[in-house]
Amino acid sequence: MRVNGAERSGDVEPRVLLVDFLRTNLALTGTHVGCDTTSCGACTVLLDGEPVKSCTLLAVQVDGREIKTVEGLANGAALAPIQVGFHEEHGLQCGFCTPGMMLVASALLERNPNPTDDEIRWAISGNICRCTGYMNIVKAVQYAAKMHSEAAKAPAAAAVAGGGE
Amino acid sequence: MFPAAFDYQSPATLDEALGLLAERGDDAKVMAGGQSLIPLLKLRFAQPQLIVDIGRIPGMTEIKRDDGHVKIGALARHVDIERSKELAKLLPVMVEAVRWISDPLVRNRGTLVGSVCHADPSGDWGSIMLALDAELVARSAKGERVIPIDGFFEGPFTTTLRSDEIATEIRIPLPTGRAGGSYHKLERRVGDFATVAVSLQIELDGNKVKKAGIGLTSVGATNIKAKKAEQALVGHELKDDVIAESAKLAAEAAEPKDDIRGTAAYKKDVVRVFVQRGLKAALGRAQEVKA
Ligand SMILES: Cc1cc2nc3c(=O)[nH]c(=O)nc-3n(C[C@H](O)[C@H](O)[C@H](O)COP(=O)(O)OP(=O)(O)OC[C@H]3O[C@@H](n4cnc5c(N)ncnc54)[C@H](O)[C@@H]3O)c2cc1C
Ligand code: FES
Ligand code: FES
């Protein structure tokens, strides 16, 4: 499977869950285990771009497919907009739910770059935060949405400036 | 938690999958989205020797209209229904109801056909399919059969599907003329299974009901088709007394138990109230449809 853009492989029993493969075999411990019963979303990863619960997926089901975990969000030292948003808007306290929240939010922004607060709440409704509260998480996602739309405008503005010379 | 050991096959064709089930069906479990099966494996409530993952079989994700039916393939997920423009037009009640099922992450994996095969009496799709008079298409190495949904559920988590069969699609007859539906669900929190839910569908001929479907969730050993309550509507205008009589009959058809979600008497009363509300909503929608 491809994980965060790199080809990764391993020989596992069919009963190994994706979350255990990521954490144990690949040492990607940013994907958390909360409830282990498909209820909390701490184990969220993106499968071919869509958020899913990796505690309810077998590693073998993902053979040949594309996984993104929280470790794949940043580009080297540069934080992704969603990470900047969580930082700026105090979208986390203990951080346990945060990888899942950020992945769900980044998939939402991919499909819907200008979500309403309601759409954000709807998108994160499978992810439970037990300490920050959802207000700041929603604000963090809005912050990232604004960063995205400003980044999208910037090159166009630069081109106009360039053309004016 | 992790499951007990099992063999795993993910066949590339339906025939290959059916071959595996013909040989080892009694020891095997079919897996679609895995959103009910994997939790059961982890809790070791299910310990099959073989998992046949049908997730890689091509051609089963479709939602399409076909001579008087909508066909929903075995691998069409809840989210595909949520986003289907075709269903929003043809059977909006399905798009309304799917948002009540679990949460967005589970909906990205779980399937409608998988839910129906799982036969959880608290599952939502079963009663919606009962209200819509759907049929399941089942294939085995020996051939194909079409199973009406009424009679498919035998008990909690048991159906008339054989261990060598795969359900390949569900077919829902398209309503003709002015039709409307609604789904009403009481849940304790977002994503929870229903305390009670009720699915309604009516078709009108003039002002009178030509066809009615009422399915009940979480109030018995299976999803229930409230047939007497349906019959009480056919041939009548949906006046208050007709609606009240049907709602009463639906509550009588429910066989709920006392549990942490509420008492049996309370749940029966919720059925009655939901049928009343649901019929009025369905009528309003049917009347908006241009004949
Ligand atoms: C936290 C949580 C909350 C949920 N809440 C709800 C809810 O509110 N309402 C609701 O309705 N559901 C709910 N579900 C269940 C969810 O809808 C599942 O997606 C669904 O029940 C099963 O679909 P699946 O494709 O994942 O099936 P699987 O888990 O893959 O299979 C389920 C069963 O059906 C059989 N099966 C599946 N597909 C076929 C086939 N094509 N042919 C023959 N047999 C087949 C399997 O052998 C297995 O026994 C919830 C699940 C979770 C984890
Ligand atoms: S650990 Fe997977 S949903 Fe809670
Ligand atoms: S930040 Fe602690 S659970 Fe969400």
Coordinates of C-alpha atoms and ligand atoms in Angstrom, one line a residue:
Chain A
M1 CA 0.0 0.0 0.0
R2 CA 1.0 3.6 -0.4
V3 CA 1.2 5.4 3.0
N4 CA 1.7 9.2 2.9
G5 CA 3.0 8.9 -0.6
A6 CA 5.6 6.2 0.0
E7 CA 5.3 2.5 -0.9
R8 CA 5.1 0.4 2.3
S9 CA 4.7 -3.3 2.6
G10 CA 4.5 -5.9 5.3
D11 CA 3.6 -9.5 5.7
V12 CA 0.7 -9.7 8.1
E13 CA -2.0 -12.2 9.2
P14 CA -5.4 -11.3 7.7
R15 CA -6.8 -10.5 11.1
V16 CA -4.4 -7.6 11.7
L17 CA -6.4 -4.3 11.7
L18 CA -5.1 -1.4 9.7
V19 CA -4.6 0.7 12.8
D20 CA -2.3 -1.9 14.3
F21 CA -0.4 -2.3 11.1
L22 CA 0.2 1.5 11.0
R23 CA 1.1 1.8 14.6
T24 CA 3.1 -1.4 15.1
N25 CA 4.6 -2.3 11.8
L26 CA 5.1 1.2 10.4
A27 CA 5.6 3.0 13.7
L28 CA 3.1 5.7 12.6
T29 CA 1.7 6.3 16.1
G30 CA -0.2 9.5 15.2
T31 CA -3.2 7.3 14.4
H32 CA -4.7 6.7 17.8
V33 CA -6.9 4.0 19.3
G34 CA -9.7 5.4 21.4
C35 CA -12.8 3.2 21.7
D36 CA -11.7 0.3 19.5
T37 CA -15.4 -0.2 18.8
T38 CA -16.0 2.1 15.8
S39 CA -17.4 4.9 17.8
C40 CA -14.9 7.7 18.4
G41 CA -12.9 8.4 15.2
A42 CA -9.5 8.7 17.0
C43 CA -8.2 6.1 14.5
T44 CA -9.4 8.0 11.4
V45 CA -7.2 7.8 8.3
L46 CA -7.9 8.7 4.7
L47 CA -8.4 5.8 2.4
D48 CA -8.1 7.0 -1.2
G49 CA -8.9 10.4 0.1
E50 CA -11.9 9.5 2.2
P51 CA -12.0 9.3 6.0
V52 CA -12.5 5.9 7.5
K53 CA -12.0 4.2 10.9
S54 CA -8.8 2.2 10.7
C55 CA -9.9 0.1 13.8
T56 CA -12.6 -1.3 11.5
L57 CA -10.6 -2.1 8.5
L58 CA -8.3 -5.0 7.9
A59 CA -4.8 -4.2 6.7
V60 CA -5.1 -6.7 3.9
Q61 CA -8.2 -4.9 2.6
V62 CA -6.0 -1.9 1.9
D63 CA -3.5 -3.9 -0.3
G64 CA -2.6 -1.7 -3.2
R65 CA -4.5 1.4 -2.0
E66 CA -3.6 4.8 -0.8
I67 CA -3.6 5.8 2.9
K68 CA -2.9 9.1 4.4
T69 CA -2.3 9.5 8.2
V70 CA -1.7 12.6 10.2
E71 CA 2.1 12.2 9.6
G72 CA 1.3 12.9 5.9
L73 CA -0.3 16.3 6.4
A74 CA 2.7 18.5 6.8
N75 CA 5.0 19.2 3.9
G76 CA 8.5 18.7 5.5
A77 CA 8.7 21.5 8.2
A78 CA 5.8 23.4 6.6
L79 CA 2.5 22.8 8.4
A80 CA -0.6 22.1 6.4
P81 CA -3.3 24.9 6.6
I82 CA -5.5 22.6 8.7
Q83 CA -2.6 22.2 11.2
V84 CA -2.0 26.0 11.3
G85 CA -5.8 26.4 11.9
F86 CA -5.8 24.1 14.9
H87 CA -2.7 25.9 16.2
E88 CA -4.0 29.4 15.8
E89 CA -7.6 28.8 17.0
H90 CA -6.6 26.5 19.9
G91 CA -8.4 23.6 18.3
L92 CA -6.8 21.0 20.6
Q93 CA -6.2 20.5 24.2
C94 CA -4.9 17.0 24.9
G95 CA -4.6 16.3 21.2
F96 CA -6.0 12.8 21.3
C97 CA -8.8 13.3 18.8
T98 CA -6.8 15.9 16.8
P99 CA -5.3 13.6 14.1
G100 CA -8.7 12.3 13.2
M101 CA -10.3 15.7 13.3
M102 CA -7.7 17.2 11.0
L103 CA -7.9 14.4 8.5
V104 CA -11.7 14.5 8.4
A105 CA -11.5 18.3 8.0
S106 CA -8.9 18.1 5.2
A107 CA -11.0 15.7 3.3
L108 CA -14.0 18.0 3.7
L109 CA -12.1 21.0 2.5
E110 CA -10.9 19.0 -0.5
R111 CA -14.5 18.4 -1.6
N112 CA -16.0 21.6 -0.2
P113 CA -13.5 24.5 0.1
N114 CA -16.0 26.9 1.7
P115 CA -18.0 24.9 4.2
T116 CA -20.6 26.4 6.5
D117 CA -20.3 25.8 10.3
D118 CA -23.1 23.3 9.9
E119 CA -21.3 21.4 7.2
I120 CA -18.2 21.3 9.4
R121 CA -20.2 20.0 12.3
W122 CA -21.8 17.4 10.1
A123 CA -18.4 16.2 8.7
I124 CA -16.9 15.8 12.2
S125 CA -20.0 14.1 13.7
G126 CA -18.2 10.7 13.7
N127 CA -15.3 12.1 15.7
I128 CA -15.5 12.6 19.4
C129 CA -13.5 15.2 21.3
R130 CA -13.7 14.8 25.0
C131 CA -11.8 17.9 26.1
T132 CA -11.5 20.9 23.8
G133 CA -15.1 21.3 22.8
Y134 CA -16.2 21.6 19.3
M135 CA -16.4 25.4 19.0
N136 CA -12.7 25.9 18.5
I137 CA -12.4 22.9 16.3
V138 CA -15.0 24.4 13.9
K139 CA -13.1 27.7 14.1
A140 CA -9.9 25.9 13.2
V141 CA -11.4 24.4 10.2
Q142 CA -12.8 27.8 9.1
Y143 CA -9.3 29.2 9.5
A144 CA -7.9 26.6 7.2
A145 CA -10.6 27.2 4.7
K146 CA -9.7 30.9 4.6
M147 CA -6.0 30.1 4.2
H148 CA -6.9 27.8 1.3
S149 CA -9.0 30.4 -0.4
E150 CA -6.4 33.1 0.1
A151 CA -3.7 30.8 -1.3
A152 CA -5.9 30.1 -4.3
K153 CA -6.3 33.9 -4.9
A154 CA -2.6 34.7 -4.4
P155 CA -1.1 33.2 -7.6
A156 CA -3.9 34.9 -9.6
A157 CA -3.0 38.2 -8.0
A158 CA 0.7 37.7 -8.6
A159 CA -0.1 36.9 -12.3
V160 CA -2.1 40.2 -12.6
A161 CA 0.8 42.1 -10.9
G162 CA 3.2 40.4 -13.3
G163 CA 1.2 41.2 -16.3
G164 CA 0.9 44.8 -15.3
E165 CA 4.7 45.4 -15.4
Chain B
M1 CA -9.0 -6.1 20.4
F2 CA -8.4 -8.3 17.4
P3 CA -10.3 -11.1 15.7
A4 CA -9.6 -14.8 16.0
A5 CA -7.5 -16.1 13.1
F6 CA -9.2 -16.7 9.7
D7 CA -8.3 -17.2 6.1
Y8 CA -8.9 -14.3 3.8
Q9 CA -9.7 -14.2 0.1
S10 CA -10.6 -11.2 -2.0
P11 CA -11.7 -12.7 -5.3
A12 CA -11.5 -10.5 -8.4
T13 CA -14.7 -11.9 -9.9
L14 CA -18.2 -12.8 -8.7
D15 CA -17.8 -16.4 -10.1
E16 CA -14.7 -16.9 -8.1
A17 CA -16.4 -15.7 -4.9
L18 CA -19.4 -18.0 -5.6
G19 CA -17.0 -20.9 -6.1
L20 CA -15.4 -20.3 -2.7
L21 CA -18.8 -20.2 -1.1
A22 CA -20.0 -23.3 -2.9
E23 CA -17.0 -25.1 -1.4
R24 CA -16.7 -23.6 2.1
G25 CA -19.9 -21.5 2.6
D26 CA -20.8 -23.1 5.9
D27 CA -17.5 -21.9 7.5
A28 CA -17.3 -18.6 5.6
K29 CA -18.6 -15.1 5.9
V30 CA -19.0 -12.6 3.1
M31 CA -17.6 -9.2 3.8
A32 CA -18.8 -6.0 2.1
G33 CA -18.0 -2.8 4.0
G34 CA -17.1 -4.7 7.1
Q35 CA -18.7 -2.1 9.4
S36 CA -20.9 -4.6 11.1
L37 CA -18.8 -7.7 10.5
I38 CA -15.4 -6.5 11.7
P39 CA -16.8 -5.3 15.1
L40 CA -18.4 -8.7 15.5
L41 CA -15.1 -10.4 14.6
K42 CA -13.2 -8.2 17.1
L43 CA -15.7 -9.1 19.9
R44 CA -15.5 -12.7 18.7
F45 CA -19.2 -13.0 18.4
A46 CA -18.4 -14.3 14.9
Q47 CA -15.5 -16.6 14.3
P48 CA -15.6 -17.8 10.6
Q49 CA -12.8 -19.8 9.2
L50 CA -12.8 -17.9 5.9
I51 CA -13.7 -14.3 5.0
V52 CA -14.7 -13.7 1.4
D53 CA -14.1 -10.0 0.8
I54 CA -16.3 -9.0 -2.1
G55 CA -15.0 -5.5 -2.1
R56 CA -12.8 -5.9 -5.1
I57 CA -15.4 -7.4 -7.4
P58 CA -16.0 -4.9 -10.2
G59 CA -19.5 -3.8 -11.4
M60 CA -21.4 -3.8 -8.1
T61 CA -21.2 -0.2 -7.0
E62 CA -23.9 1.1 -9.3
I63 CA -27.1 2.9 -8.4
K64 CA -29.1 3.0 -11.6
R65 CA -32.6 3.2 -13.0
D66 CA -33.8 0.3 -15.0
D67 CA -37.3 -0.5 -16.3
G68 CA -39.5 0.5 -13.4
H69 CA -36.8 -0.1 -10.8
V70 CA -33.9 1.5 -9.1
K71 CA -31.1 -1.1 -8.8
I72 CA -28.6 -0.6 -6.0
G73 CA -25.4 -2.8 -6.3
A74 CA -24.0 -4.8 -3.4
L75 CA -21.1 -2.4 -3.1
A76 CA -23.0 0.9 -3.2
R77 CA -22.2 2.5 0.1
H78 CA -24.3 4.6 2.4
V79 CA -22.4 7.7 1.2
D80 CA -23.1 6.9 -2.5
I81 CA -26.8 7.0 -1.7
E82 CA -26.3 10.2 0.3
R83 CA -24.7 11.8 -2.8
S84 CA -26.9 10.2 -5.5
K85 CA -28.6 12.8 -7.7
E86 CA -30.7 10.1 -9.2
L87 CA -32.1 8.9 -5.9
A88 CA -32.7 12.5 -4.7
K89 CA -35.0 12.7 -7.7
L90 CA -36.6 9.3 -7.7
L91 CA -36.7 8.2 -4.0
P92 CA -35.8 11.2 -1.9
V93 CA -36.8 9.4 1.2
M94 CA -33.7 7.2 0.9
V95 CA -31.4 10.3 0.8
E96 CA -33.3 11.7 3.8
A97 CA -33.0 8.5 5.8
V98 CA -29.3 7.7 5.1
R99 CA -28.2 10.8 7.1
W100 CA -29.6 9.1 10.1
I101 CA -27.4 6.0 9.7
S102 CA -24.3 6.0 11.9
D103 CA -21.7 8.7 11.2
P104 CA -19.9 9.9 8.0
L105 CA -16.9 7.6 8.5
V106 CA -19.0 4.5 8.8
R107 CA -21.1 5.6 5.8
N108 CA -17.9 5.9 3.8
R109 CA -17.5 2.1 4.1
G110 CA -20.9 0.4 4.9
T111 CA -23.3 -0.7 2.3
L112 CA -27.1 -0.8 2.0
V113 CA -27.1 -4.4 0.8
G114 CA -24.7 -5.3 3.6
S115 CA -27.1 -3.7 6.2
V116 CA -30.0 -5.7 4.8
C117 CA -28.1 -9.0 4.9
H118 CA -26.9 -8.2 8.4
A119 CA -30.6 -8.1 9.4
D120 CA -30.1 -6.2 12.6
P121 CA -33.6 -5.4 13.9
S122 CA -32.3 -2.0 14.8
G123 CA -30.9 -1.4 11.3
D124 CA -32.6 1.4 9.4
W125 CA -32.5 0.1 5.8
G126 CA -34.5 -3.0 6.5
S127 CA -37.7 -1.1 7.4
I128 CA -37.1 1.4 4.5
M129 CA -36.9 -1.5 2.1
L130 CA -40.0 -3.1 3.6
A131 CA -41.9 0.1 3.1
L132 CA -40.7 0.4 -0.5
D133 CA -41.4 -3.3 -1.3
A134 CA -37.8 -4.0 -2.5
E135 CA -36.5 -7.3 -3.8
L136 CA -33.0 -8.7 -3.2
V137 CA -31.2 -10.5 -6.0
A138 CA -29.1 -13.5 -4.7
R139 CA -26.6 -15.4 -6.7
S140 CA -24.9 -18.8 -6.0
A141 CA -22.9 -21.1 -8.2
K142 CA -26.2 -22.8 -9.0
G143 CA -27.9 -19.7 -10.3
E144 CA -29.9 -16.6 -9.4
R145 CA -33.0 -16.0 -7.4
V146 CA -35.1 -12.9 -6.6
I147 CA -36.2 -12.7 -2.9
P148 CA -39.0 -10.3 -1.9
I149 CA -37.9 -8.4 1.2
D150 CA -41.2 -9.2 2.9
G151 CA -40.3 -12.6 4.5
F152 CA -36.5 -12.2 4.0
F153 CA -35.9 -11.4 7.7
E154 CA -36.3 -14.6 9.8
G155 CA -35.1 -13.3 13.2
P156 CA -32.4 -11.1 14.7
F157 CA -29.4 -11.3 12.3
T158 CA -30.9 -14.2 10.4
T159 CA -32.4 -14.2 6.9
T160 CA -33.4 -16.7 4.2
L161 CA -30.1 -16.1 2.4
R162 CA -28.1 -19.4 2.1
S163 CA -24.5 -19.7 3.0
D164 CA -23.5 -20.3 -0.6
E165 CA -25.2 -17.1 -1.8
I166 CA -24.2 -13.5 -2.3
A167 CA -26.7 -10.7 -2.6
T168 CA -25.7 -8.9 -5.7
E169 CA -28.2 -6.1 -5.7
I170 CA -31.4 -4.7 -4.3
R171 CA -34.2 -3.6 -6.6
I172 CA -36.7 -1.0 -5.6
P173 CA -39.8 -0.5 -7.7
L174 CA -40.2 3.1 -8.7
P175 CA -43.4 4.7 -7.4
T176 CA -45.8 5.7 -10.2
G177 CA -47.7 9.0 -10.2
R178 CA -47.9 11.1 -7.1
A179 CA -45.9 9.4 -4.3
G180 CA -44.1 10.5 -1.2
G181 CA -42.2 9.0 1.7
S182 CA -40.7 10.0 5.0
Y183 CA -38.4 8.5 7.7
H184 CA -38.6 9.3 11.4
K185 CA -36.0 8.2 13.8
L186 CA -35.6 8.7 17.5
E187 CA -32.0 8.3 18.7
R188 CA -30.2 9.2 21.9
R189 CA -27.3 10.9 20.2
V190 CA -26.0 11.4 16.6
G191 CA -24.9 8.1 15.1
D192 CA -26.8 5.9 17.5
F193 CA -29.0 3.0 16.5
A194 CA -32.7 3.9 16.7
T195 CA -34.8 3.8 19.9
V196 CA -37.7 3.6 17.4
A197 CA -37.8 4.5 13.8
V198 CA -40.6 4.4 11.2
S199 CA -40.5 4.4 7.4
L200 CA -43.5 5.5 5.4
Q201 CA -44.3 5.5 1.7
I202 CA -47.6 6.3 0.0
E203 CA -48.8 6.5 -3.6
L204 CA -51.9 8.4 -4.5
D205 CA -54.6 7.9 -7.1
G206 CA -56.5 11.2 -7.1
N207 CA -57.0 12.0 -3.4
K208 CA -57.0 8.3 -2.4
V209 CA -54.2 6.1 -1.3
K210 CA -53.4 3.5 -4.0
K211 CA -50.4 1.9 -2.2
A212 CA -48.9 2.3 1.2
G213 CA -45.8 1.0 2.9
I214 CA -44.9 1.1 6.6
G215 CA -41.7 -0.3 8.1
L216 CA -40.8 -0.4 11.7
T217 CA -37.2 -0.3 13.2
S218 CA -36.0 -1.4 16.7
V219 CA -39.4 -2.7 17.9
G220 CA -39.2 -6.4 17.4
A221 CA -37.0 -9.4 16.5
T222 CA -36.8 -8.2 12.9
N223 CA -37.6 -5.0 11.0
I224 CA -41.4 -5.2 10.8
K225 CA -43.8 -4.5 7.9
A226 CA -47.0 -3.2 9.5
K227 CA -49.4 -4.8 7.0
K228 CA -52.7 -4.1 8.7
A229 CA -51.7 -0.5 9.1
E230 CA -50.8 -0.3 5.4
Q231 CA -54.1 -1.9 4.4
A232 CA -56.1 0.5 6.5
L233 CA -54.9 3.3 4.2
V234 CA -55.5 1.8 0.8
G235 CA -58.6 3.2 -1.0
H236 CA -59.0 6.0 1.5
E237 CA -58.3 9.7 1.6
L238 CA -55.7 10.5 4.3
K239 CA -58.1 12.2 6.7
D240 CA -57.3 12.4 10.4
D241 CA -59.4 9.4 11.4
V242 CA -57.8 7.2 8.7
I243 CA -54.4 8.3 9.8
A244 CA -55.2 7.7 13.5
E245 CA -56.5 4.2 12.8
S246 CA -53.4 3.2 10.8
A247 CA -51.1 4.6 13.5
K248 CA -53.0 2.6 16.1
L249 CA -52.6 -0.6 14.0
A250 CA -48.9 0.1 13.5
A251 CA -48.4 0.4 17.2
E252 CA -50.2 -2.9 17.7
A253 CA -47.8 -4.5 15.1
A254 CA -44.8 -3.4 17.1
E255 CA -43.4 -5.9 19.6
P256 CA -40.8 -3.8 21.5
K257 CA -39.0 -4.8 24.8
D258 CA -38.1 -2.7 27.8
D259 CA -34.5 -1.8 27.6
I260 CA -32.1 1.1 28.3
R261 CA -33.6 3.1 25.4
G262 CA -37.1 3.0 26.9
T263 CA -40.0 1.0 28.0
A264 CA -42.1 -1.1 25.6
A265 CA -45.2 1.0 26.2
Y266 CA -43.2 4.2 25.4
K267 CA -41.8 2.7 22.2
K268 CA -45.2 1.6 21.0
D269 CA -46.5 5.1 21.6
V270 CA -43.5 6.6 19.6
V271 CA -44.5 4.3 16.7
R272 CA -48.1 5.6 16.8
V273 CA -46.9 9.3 16.9
F274 CA -44.3 8.7 14.1
V275 CA -46.8 7.0 11.8
Q276 CA -49.2 10.0 12.3
R277 CA -46.5 12.5 11.6
G278 CA -44.9 10.5 8.9
L279 CA -48.1 10.0 7.0
K280 CA -48.8 13.7 7.0
A281 CA -45.3 14.4 5.8
A282 CA -45.5 11.8 3.1
L283 CA -48.9 13.1 2.0
G284 CA -47.6 16.6 1.8
R285 CA -44.7 15.4 -0.4
A286 CA -47.0 13.3 -2.6
Q287 CA -49.2 16.3 -3.2
E288 CA -46.3 18.4 -4.3
V289 CA -45.5 15.9 -7.1
K290 CA -47.1 16.9 -10.4
A291 CA -49.3 14.1 -11.7
Ligands
LIG1 C1 -20.8 2.8 15.3 C2 -21.8 2.2 14.3 C3 -23.0 2.8 14.3 C4 -24.0 2.3 13.4 N1 -25.2 2.8 13.3 C5 -26.1 2.4 12.5 C6 -27.4 2.9 12.4 O1 -27.7 3.9 13.1 N2 -28.3 2.4 11.6 C7 -28.0 1.3 10.8 O2 -28.9 0.9 10.0 N3 -26.8 0.8 10.8 C8 -25.8 1.3 11.6 N4 -24.6 0.7 11.6 C9 -24.3 -0.5 10.7 C10 -23.8 0.0 9.4 O3 -24.9 0.6 8.7 C11 -23.2 -1.1 8.5 O4 -22.6 -0.5 7.5 C12 -24.1 -2.1 8.0 O5 -24.9 -2.7 8.9 C13 -23.4 -3.3 7.3 O6 -23.0 -3.0 6.0 P1 -21.5 -3.5 5.6 O7 -21.4 -3.3 4.1 O8 -20.5 -2.8 6.4 O9 -21.6 -5.1 5.9 P2 -20.6 -6.1 6.5 O10 -20.2 -5.6 7.8 O11 -19.5 -6.3 5.5 O12 -21.5 -7.4 6.6 C14 -22.6 -7.5 7.5 C15 -23.2 -8.9 7.4 O13 -23.9 -9.0 6.1 C16 -23.3 -10.0 5.3 N5 -23.2 -9.5 4.0 C17 -22.8 -8.3 3.6 N6 -22.9 -8.1 2.3 C18 -23.4 -9.2 1.8 C19 -23.8 -9.6 0.5 N7 -23.6 -8.8 -0.6 N8 -24.3 -10.9 0.3 C20 -24.4 -11.7 1.4 N9 -24.1 -11.4 2.6 C21 -23.6 -10.1 2.9 C22 -22.0 -10.4 6.0 O14 -21.6 -11.7 5.8 C23 -22.2 -10.0 7.4 O15 -22.8 -11.1 8.1 C24 -23.6 1.2 12.5 C25 -22.4 0.6 12.6 C26 -21.4 1.1 13.4 C27 -20.1 0.5 13.5
FES2 S1 -10.7 3.7 17.9 FE1 -11.6 3.5 15.9 S2 -13.4 4.5 16.1 FE2 -12.6 4.7 18.2
FES3 S1 -8.3 17.6 22.2 FE1 -8.5 16.1 23.8 S2 -10.0 14.8 23.0 FE2 -10.1 16.4 21.6

